[in-house]
Coordinates of C-alpha atoms in Angstrom, one line a residue:
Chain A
X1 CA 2.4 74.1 21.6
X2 CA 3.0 70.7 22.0
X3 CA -0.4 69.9 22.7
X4 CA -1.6 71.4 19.5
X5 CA 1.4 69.5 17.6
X6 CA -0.3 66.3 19.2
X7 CA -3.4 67.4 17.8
X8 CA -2.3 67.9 14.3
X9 CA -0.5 65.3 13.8
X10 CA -2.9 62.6 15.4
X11 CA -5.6 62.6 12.5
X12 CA -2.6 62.6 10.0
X13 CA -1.7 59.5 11.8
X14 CA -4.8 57.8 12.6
X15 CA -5.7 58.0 8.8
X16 CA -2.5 56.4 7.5
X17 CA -2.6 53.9 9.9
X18 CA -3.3 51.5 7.5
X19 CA -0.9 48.6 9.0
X20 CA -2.4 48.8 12.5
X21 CA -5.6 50.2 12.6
X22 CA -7.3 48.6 9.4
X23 CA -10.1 46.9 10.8
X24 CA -12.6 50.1 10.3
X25 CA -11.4 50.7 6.8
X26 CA -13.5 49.0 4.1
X27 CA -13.0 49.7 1.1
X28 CA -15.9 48.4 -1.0
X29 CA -13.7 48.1 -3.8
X30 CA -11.8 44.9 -2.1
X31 CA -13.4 42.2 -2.7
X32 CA -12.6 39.2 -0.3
X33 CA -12.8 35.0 -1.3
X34 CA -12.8 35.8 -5.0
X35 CA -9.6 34.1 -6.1
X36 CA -8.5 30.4 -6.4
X37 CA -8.6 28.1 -3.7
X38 CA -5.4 28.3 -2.4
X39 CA -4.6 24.6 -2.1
X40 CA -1.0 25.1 -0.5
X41 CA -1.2 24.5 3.0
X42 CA -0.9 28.0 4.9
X43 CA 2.7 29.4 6.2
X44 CA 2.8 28.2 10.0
X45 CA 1.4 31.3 12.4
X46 CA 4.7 33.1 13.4
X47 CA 6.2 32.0 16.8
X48 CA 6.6 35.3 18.4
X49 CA 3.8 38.1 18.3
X50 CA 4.6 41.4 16.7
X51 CA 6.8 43.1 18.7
X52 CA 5.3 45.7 21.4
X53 CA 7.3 48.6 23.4
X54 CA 5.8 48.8 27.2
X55 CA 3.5 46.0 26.7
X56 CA 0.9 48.3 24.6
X57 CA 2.3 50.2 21.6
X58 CA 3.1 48.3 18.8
X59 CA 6.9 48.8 16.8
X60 CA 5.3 49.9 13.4
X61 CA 3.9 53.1 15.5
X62 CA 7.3 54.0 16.2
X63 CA 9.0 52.9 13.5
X64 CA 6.2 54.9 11.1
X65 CA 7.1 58.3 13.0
X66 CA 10.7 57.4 12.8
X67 CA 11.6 59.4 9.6
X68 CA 9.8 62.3 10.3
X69 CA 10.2 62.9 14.2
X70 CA 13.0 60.5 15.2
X71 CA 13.8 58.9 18.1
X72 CA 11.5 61.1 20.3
X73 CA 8.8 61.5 18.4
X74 CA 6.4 59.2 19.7
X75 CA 7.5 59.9 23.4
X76 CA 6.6 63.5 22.4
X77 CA 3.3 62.2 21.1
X78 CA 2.3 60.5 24.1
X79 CA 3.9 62.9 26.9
X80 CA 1.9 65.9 24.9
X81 CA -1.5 63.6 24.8
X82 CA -1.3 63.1 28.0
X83 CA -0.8 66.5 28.8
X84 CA -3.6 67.8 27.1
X85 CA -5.9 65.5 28.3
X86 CA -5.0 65.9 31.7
X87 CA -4.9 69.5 31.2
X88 CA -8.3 70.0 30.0
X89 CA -9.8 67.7 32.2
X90 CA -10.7 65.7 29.2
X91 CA -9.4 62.5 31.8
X92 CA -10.6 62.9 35.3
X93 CA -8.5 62.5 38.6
X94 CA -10.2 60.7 40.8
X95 CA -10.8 57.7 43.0
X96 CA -10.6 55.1 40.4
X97 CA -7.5 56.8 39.0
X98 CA -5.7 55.6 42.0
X99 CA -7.4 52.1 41.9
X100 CA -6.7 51.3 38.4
X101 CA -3.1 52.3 38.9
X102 CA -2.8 49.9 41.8
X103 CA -4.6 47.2 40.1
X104 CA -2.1 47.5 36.8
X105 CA 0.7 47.6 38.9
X106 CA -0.4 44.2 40.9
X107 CA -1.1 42.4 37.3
X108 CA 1.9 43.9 35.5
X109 CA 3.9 42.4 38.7
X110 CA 2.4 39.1 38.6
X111 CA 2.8 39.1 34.8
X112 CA 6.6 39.5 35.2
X113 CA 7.0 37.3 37.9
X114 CA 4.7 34.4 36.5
X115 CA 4.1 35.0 33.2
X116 CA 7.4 32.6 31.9
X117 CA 6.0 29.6 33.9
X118 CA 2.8 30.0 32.7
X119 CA 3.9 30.1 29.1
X120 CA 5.9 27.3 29.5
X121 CA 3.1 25.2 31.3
X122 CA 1.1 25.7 28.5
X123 CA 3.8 25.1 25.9
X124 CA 4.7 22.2 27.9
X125 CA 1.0 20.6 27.3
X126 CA 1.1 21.3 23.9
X127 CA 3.9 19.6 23.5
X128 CA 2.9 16.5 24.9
X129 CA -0.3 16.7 22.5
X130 CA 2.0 17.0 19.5
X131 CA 5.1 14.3 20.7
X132 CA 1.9 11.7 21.5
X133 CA 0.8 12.5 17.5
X134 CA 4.3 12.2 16.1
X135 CA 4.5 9.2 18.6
X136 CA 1.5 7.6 16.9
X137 CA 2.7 8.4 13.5
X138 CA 6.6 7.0 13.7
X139 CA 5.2 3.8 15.3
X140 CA 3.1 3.4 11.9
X141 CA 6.0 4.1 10.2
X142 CA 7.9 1.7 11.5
X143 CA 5.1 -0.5 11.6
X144 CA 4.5 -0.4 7.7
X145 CA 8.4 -0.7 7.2
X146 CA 8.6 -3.8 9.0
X147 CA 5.3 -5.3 7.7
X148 CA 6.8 -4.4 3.8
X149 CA 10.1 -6.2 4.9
X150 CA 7.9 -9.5 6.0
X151 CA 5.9 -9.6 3.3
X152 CA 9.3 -8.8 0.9
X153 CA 10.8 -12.3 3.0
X154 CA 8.0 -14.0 2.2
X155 CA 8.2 -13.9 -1.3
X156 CA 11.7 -14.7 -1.2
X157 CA 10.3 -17.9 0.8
X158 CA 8.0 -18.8 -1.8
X159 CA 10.5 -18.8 -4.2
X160 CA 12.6 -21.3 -2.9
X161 CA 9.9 -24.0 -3.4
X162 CA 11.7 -25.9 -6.0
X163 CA 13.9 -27.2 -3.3
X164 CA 10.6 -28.9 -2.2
X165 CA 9.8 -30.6 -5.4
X166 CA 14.0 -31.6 -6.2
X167 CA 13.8 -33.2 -3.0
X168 CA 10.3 -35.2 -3.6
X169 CA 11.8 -36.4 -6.9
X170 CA 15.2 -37.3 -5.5
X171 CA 13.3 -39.3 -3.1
X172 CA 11.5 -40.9 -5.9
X173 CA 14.3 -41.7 -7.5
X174 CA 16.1 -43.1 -4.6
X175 CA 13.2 -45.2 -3.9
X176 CA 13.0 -46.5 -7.8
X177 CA 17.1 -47.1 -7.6
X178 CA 16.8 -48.7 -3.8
X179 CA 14.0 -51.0 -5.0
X180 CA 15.9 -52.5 -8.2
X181 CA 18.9 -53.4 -6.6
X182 CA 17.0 -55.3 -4.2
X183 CA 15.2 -57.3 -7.1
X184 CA 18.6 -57.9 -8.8
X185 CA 20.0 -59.1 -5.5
X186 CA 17.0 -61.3 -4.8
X187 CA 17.6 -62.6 -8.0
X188 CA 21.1 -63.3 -7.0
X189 CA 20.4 -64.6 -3.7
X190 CA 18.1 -67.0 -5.0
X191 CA 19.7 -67.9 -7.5
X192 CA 22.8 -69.1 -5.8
X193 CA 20.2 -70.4 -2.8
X194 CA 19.4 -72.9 -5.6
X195 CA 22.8 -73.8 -6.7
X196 CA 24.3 -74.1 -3.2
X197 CA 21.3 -76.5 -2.1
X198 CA 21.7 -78.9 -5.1
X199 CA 25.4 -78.9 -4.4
X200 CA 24.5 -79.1 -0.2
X201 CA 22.4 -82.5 -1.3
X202 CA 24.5 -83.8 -3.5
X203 CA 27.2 -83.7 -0.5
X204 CA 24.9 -85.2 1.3
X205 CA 24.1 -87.9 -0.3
X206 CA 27.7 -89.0 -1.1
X207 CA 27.7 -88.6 3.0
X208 CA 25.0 -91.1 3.5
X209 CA 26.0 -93.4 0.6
X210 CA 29.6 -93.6 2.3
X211 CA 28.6 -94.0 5.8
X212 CA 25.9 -96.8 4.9
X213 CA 29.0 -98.5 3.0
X214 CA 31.2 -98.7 5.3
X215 CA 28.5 -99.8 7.6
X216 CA 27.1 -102.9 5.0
X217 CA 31.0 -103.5 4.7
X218 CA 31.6 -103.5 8.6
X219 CA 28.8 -105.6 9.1
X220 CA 29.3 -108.4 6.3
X221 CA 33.1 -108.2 7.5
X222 CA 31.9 -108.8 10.9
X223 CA 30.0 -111.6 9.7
X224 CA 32.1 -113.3 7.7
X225 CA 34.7 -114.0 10.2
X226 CA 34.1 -117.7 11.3
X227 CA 34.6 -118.6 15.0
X228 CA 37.8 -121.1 13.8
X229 CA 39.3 -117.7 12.0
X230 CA 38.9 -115.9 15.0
X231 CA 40.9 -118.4 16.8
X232 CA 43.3 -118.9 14.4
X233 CA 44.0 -115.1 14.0
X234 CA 44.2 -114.5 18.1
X235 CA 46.8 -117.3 18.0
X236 CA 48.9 -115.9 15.5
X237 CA 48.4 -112.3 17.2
X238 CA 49.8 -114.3 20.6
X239 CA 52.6 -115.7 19.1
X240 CA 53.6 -112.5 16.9
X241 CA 53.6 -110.4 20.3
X242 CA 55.9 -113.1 22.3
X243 CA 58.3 -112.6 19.1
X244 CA 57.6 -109.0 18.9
X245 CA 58.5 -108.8 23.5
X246 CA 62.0 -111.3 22.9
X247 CA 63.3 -108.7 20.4
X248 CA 63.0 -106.1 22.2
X249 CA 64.4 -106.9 25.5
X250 CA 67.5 -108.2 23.5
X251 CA 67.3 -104.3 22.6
X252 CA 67.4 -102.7 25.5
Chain B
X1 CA 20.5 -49.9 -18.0
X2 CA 20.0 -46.7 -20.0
X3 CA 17.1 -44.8 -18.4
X4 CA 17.5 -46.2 -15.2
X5 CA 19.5 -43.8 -13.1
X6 CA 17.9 -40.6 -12.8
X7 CA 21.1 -38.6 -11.5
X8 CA 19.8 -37.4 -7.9
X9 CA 20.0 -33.8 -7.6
X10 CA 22.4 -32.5 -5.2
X11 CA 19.9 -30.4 -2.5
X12 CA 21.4 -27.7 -0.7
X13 CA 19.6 -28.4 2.5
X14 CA 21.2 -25.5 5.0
X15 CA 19.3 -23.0 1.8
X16 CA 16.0 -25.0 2.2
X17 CA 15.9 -24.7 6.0
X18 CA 15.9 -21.0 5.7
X19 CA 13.9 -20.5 3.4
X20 CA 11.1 -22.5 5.2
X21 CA 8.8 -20.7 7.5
X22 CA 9.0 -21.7 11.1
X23 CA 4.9 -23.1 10.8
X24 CA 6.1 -25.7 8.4
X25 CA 9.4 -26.6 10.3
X26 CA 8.4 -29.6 11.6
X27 CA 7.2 -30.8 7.8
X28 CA 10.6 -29.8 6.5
X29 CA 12.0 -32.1 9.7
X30 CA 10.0 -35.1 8.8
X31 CA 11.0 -34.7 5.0
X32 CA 14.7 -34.5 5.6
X33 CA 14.6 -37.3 8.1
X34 CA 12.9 -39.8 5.6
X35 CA 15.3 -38.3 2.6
X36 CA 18.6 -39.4 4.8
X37 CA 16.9 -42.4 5.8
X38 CA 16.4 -43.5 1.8
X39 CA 19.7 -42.1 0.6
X40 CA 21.0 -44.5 3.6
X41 CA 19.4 -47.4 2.7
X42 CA 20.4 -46.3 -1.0
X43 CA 24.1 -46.5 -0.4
X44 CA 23.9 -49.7 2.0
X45 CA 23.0 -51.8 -1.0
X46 CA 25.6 -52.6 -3.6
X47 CA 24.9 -51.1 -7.2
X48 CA 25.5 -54.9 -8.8
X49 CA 24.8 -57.7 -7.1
X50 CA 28.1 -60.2 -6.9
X51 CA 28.9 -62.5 -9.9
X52 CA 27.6 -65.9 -9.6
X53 CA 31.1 -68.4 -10.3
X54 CA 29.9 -70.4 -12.7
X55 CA 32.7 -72.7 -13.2
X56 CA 32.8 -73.3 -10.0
X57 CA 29.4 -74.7 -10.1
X58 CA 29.7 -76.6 -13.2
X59 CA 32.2 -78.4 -12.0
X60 CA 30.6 -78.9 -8.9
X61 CA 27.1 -80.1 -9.4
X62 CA 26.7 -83.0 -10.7
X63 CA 23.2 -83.0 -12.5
X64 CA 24.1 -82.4 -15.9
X65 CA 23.0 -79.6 -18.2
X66 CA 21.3 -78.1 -14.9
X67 CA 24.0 -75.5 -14.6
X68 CA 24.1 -74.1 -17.5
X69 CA 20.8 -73.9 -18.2
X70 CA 20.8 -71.7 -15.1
X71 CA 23.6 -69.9 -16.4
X72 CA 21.5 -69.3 -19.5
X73 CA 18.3 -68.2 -18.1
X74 CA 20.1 -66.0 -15.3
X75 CA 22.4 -64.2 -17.6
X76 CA 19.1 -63.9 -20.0
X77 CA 16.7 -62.4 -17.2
X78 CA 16.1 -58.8 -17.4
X79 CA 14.9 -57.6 -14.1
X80 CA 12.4 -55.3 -14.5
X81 CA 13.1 -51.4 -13.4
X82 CA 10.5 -50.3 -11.1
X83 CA 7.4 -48.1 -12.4
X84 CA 8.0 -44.6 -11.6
X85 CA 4.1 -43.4 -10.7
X86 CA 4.8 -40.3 -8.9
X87 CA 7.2 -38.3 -10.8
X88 CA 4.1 -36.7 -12.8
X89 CA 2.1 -36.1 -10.1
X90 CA 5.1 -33.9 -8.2
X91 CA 4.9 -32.5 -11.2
X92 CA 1.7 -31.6 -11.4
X93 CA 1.5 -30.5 -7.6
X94 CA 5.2 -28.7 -8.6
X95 CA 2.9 -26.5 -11.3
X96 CA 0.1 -25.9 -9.2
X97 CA 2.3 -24.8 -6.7
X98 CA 4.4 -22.1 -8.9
X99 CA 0.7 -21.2 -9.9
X100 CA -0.4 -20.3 -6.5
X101 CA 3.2 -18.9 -5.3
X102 CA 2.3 -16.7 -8.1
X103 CA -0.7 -15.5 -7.2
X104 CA 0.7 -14.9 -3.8
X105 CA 3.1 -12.8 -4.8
X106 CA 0.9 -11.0 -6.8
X107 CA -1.2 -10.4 -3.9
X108 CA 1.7 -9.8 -2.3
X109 CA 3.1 -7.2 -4.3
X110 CA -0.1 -5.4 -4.5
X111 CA -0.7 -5.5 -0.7
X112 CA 3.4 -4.1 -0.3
X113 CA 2.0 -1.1 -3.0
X114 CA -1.2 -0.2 -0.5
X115 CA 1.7 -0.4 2.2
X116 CA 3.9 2.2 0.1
X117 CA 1.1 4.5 -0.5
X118 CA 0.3 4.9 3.3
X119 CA 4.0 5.2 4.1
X120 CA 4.0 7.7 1.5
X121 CA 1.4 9.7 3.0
X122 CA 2.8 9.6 6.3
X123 CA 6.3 10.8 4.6
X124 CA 5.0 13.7 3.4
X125 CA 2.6 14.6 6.0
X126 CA 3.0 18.2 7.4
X127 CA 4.4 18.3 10.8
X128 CA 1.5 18.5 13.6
X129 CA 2.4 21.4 14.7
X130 CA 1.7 23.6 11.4
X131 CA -1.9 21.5 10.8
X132 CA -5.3 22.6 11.1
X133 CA -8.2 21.1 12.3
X134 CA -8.7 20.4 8.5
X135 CA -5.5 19.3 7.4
X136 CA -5.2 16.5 10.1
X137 CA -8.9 15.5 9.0
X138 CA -7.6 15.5 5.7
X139 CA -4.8 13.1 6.7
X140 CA -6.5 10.6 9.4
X141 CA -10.3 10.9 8.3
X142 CA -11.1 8.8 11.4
X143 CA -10.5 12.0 13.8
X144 CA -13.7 14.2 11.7
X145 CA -16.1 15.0 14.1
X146 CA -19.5 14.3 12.7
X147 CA -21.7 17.2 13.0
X148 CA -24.8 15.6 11.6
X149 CA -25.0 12.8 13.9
X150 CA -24.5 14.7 17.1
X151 CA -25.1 18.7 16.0
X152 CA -24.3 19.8 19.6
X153 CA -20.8 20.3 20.9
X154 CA -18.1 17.8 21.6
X155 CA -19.9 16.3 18.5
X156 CA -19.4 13.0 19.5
X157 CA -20.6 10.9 22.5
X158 CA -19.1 11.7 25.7
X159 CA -17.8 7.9 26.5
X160 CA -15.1 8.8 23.7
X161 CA -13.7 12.1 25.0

């Protein structure tokens, strides 16, 4: 009974398995690569697989039986396949049964214990592929941020050159203003040289004149005093001091 | 004495030094040094020379007429102002140098737009991990392998793998 429930209802199923099993369904009328280019870039492929109950049966088989056989159905289905193929000897007992079953079991044990590291191994060298990428792409970010920034400064730089050319010109003009005061003190300074040394000579002069007066007058003085003055005066000068020492002890 | 005193410009020197680039610092040294050494030199002479006493000096010499006809000639000279050569070449060289800080900045401008774009294009880049092989060729042409120069597989020499 349940076998020949199984056996109804798998055509039924196999046909309207659209979702799962479309691969040997072609309809001619569906054309393929007939519309636009689609220039958006594609969705990103989903992280996780579609979901699968006991590593082989996909969730849209059971949910697809779910409104008309429950829960159970599928179970059924399976349990009553099995059945019938056991049953008729459609699947064969024998020595390779038992060697398969082994074999599974080994790889669905090793899957369990392993298969986490595994994934993450290989996630794990992804990753590295895709942080060395970003790596590359965040240093050219920066890169081009700072190389905008230095060429922004150097504008800013090149507009400060009229600092350059104020200060040339207030050097020329210092230069200009430096130069005429020394002419107008030259001027000065020679003038005054001129005055002082006409003054400085007649000075002299006057000097000279004087000294060779008093010299001429010394000398013609000198000469004019006559041996019999002289002896005259030094008498006079005797006497005058013998006067000059009786007064004076009378004095004291 | 019209004409004669170009005001000097006050030069904000702490602004100049930063805006000069630190290749041309020791230009911008050697330019302030020789503008501190005229502005000394500027305020160590006096703006007028001192007045010559006449009176004094007509009293005191005693050649006649001499004085004053120094006095007359001194107070009639007109010292000459000094030629000013350079101002039209600065300038000149001031011109040519807007000129070319304009073209710079031109260039510059148009090298900081080539700069945008590519920042741009990095900006909106999808994230590596939802490209294709085609999308990142699209984005860094440099990584498409080149299947007519080397049609067999890694499509490029083995030295670059």
């Amino acid at each position: 009974m349940l076998s020949r429930l199984g056996l109804r209802a798998a055509p039924a199923a196999l046909k309207s398995l659209a979702p799962s099993l479309s691969v040997g369904v072609l309809h001619a009328s569906r054309p393929f690569h007939t519309g636009q280019h689609c220039l958006a870039p594609l969705p990103p492929l989903p992280e996780k697989g579609g979901q699968v109950r006991h590593g082989l049966i996909p969730e849209e088989f059971f949910q697809f039986l779910y409104p008309k056989t429950g829960v159970t159905g599928p179970y059924m289905l399976g349990t009553g396949l099995l059945f019938y193929l056991l049953s008729k000897e459609i699947y064969i007992v024998n020595h390779e049964t038992i060697a398969g079953a082994c074999t599974v079991g080994v790889l669905i044990y090793i899957v369990k214990k392993y298969g986490g590291d595994v994934a993450a191994f290989a996630d794990r060298l992804n990753e590295e592929k895709v942080a060395k990428a970003l790596a590359v792409k965040n240093d050219s970010i920066n890169h081009l941020e700072s190389i905008i920034e230095q060429e922004k400064k150097e504008q800013w730089r090149a507009e400060g050159r009229s600092y350059l050319f104020d200060a040339k010109r207030n050097n020329i003009a210092m230069l200009l203003e430096t130069n005429y005061r020394e002419r107008l003190l030259t001027v000065y300074n020679e003038v005054k040289k001129r005055l002082d040394y006409q003054i400085a000579v007649q000075q002299l002069t006057r000097r000279k004149e004087q000294d060779h007066m008093i010299n001429w007058i010394e000398k013609n003085v000198a000469q004019s005093i006559t041996a019999q003055q002289e002896k005259e005066s030094i008498a006079k000068c005797i006497s005058d001091l013998k006067m000059l020492s009786k007064s004076p002890q009378a004095a004291v | 004495m019209a004409g004669r005193r170009a005001t000097l410009k006050a030069i904000d020197w702490m602004a100049f030094a930063e805006r000069v680039p630190p290749n041309q610092r020791a230009m911008f040294n050697a330019l302030k040094t020789r503008s501190d050494a005229l502005s000394a030199k500027l305020t160590s002479l006096p703006e007028k020379p001192p007045a010559i006493d006449w009176v004094y000096y007509k009293t005191a010499v005693a050649k006649a007429g001499m004085v004053d006809e120094f006095e007359k000639k001194y107070s009639a000279l007109k010292v000459p102002e000094p030629v000013d050569t350079q101002t039209d070449k600065i300038t000149a060289q001031e011109q040519e140098a807007a000129k070319s800080a304009a073209e710079y900045v031109q260039a510059s401008k148009s090298r900081i737009v080539q700069y945008e774009k590519q920042l741009e294009k990095f900006r909106t880049m999808i994230p590596f991990d939802q490209m294709t092989f085609e999308d990142l060729n699209e984005v860094f042409p440099e990584t498409k392998l080149d299947k007519e120069k080397y049609p067999y597989w890694p499509h490029k020499p083995i030295e670059d793998l």
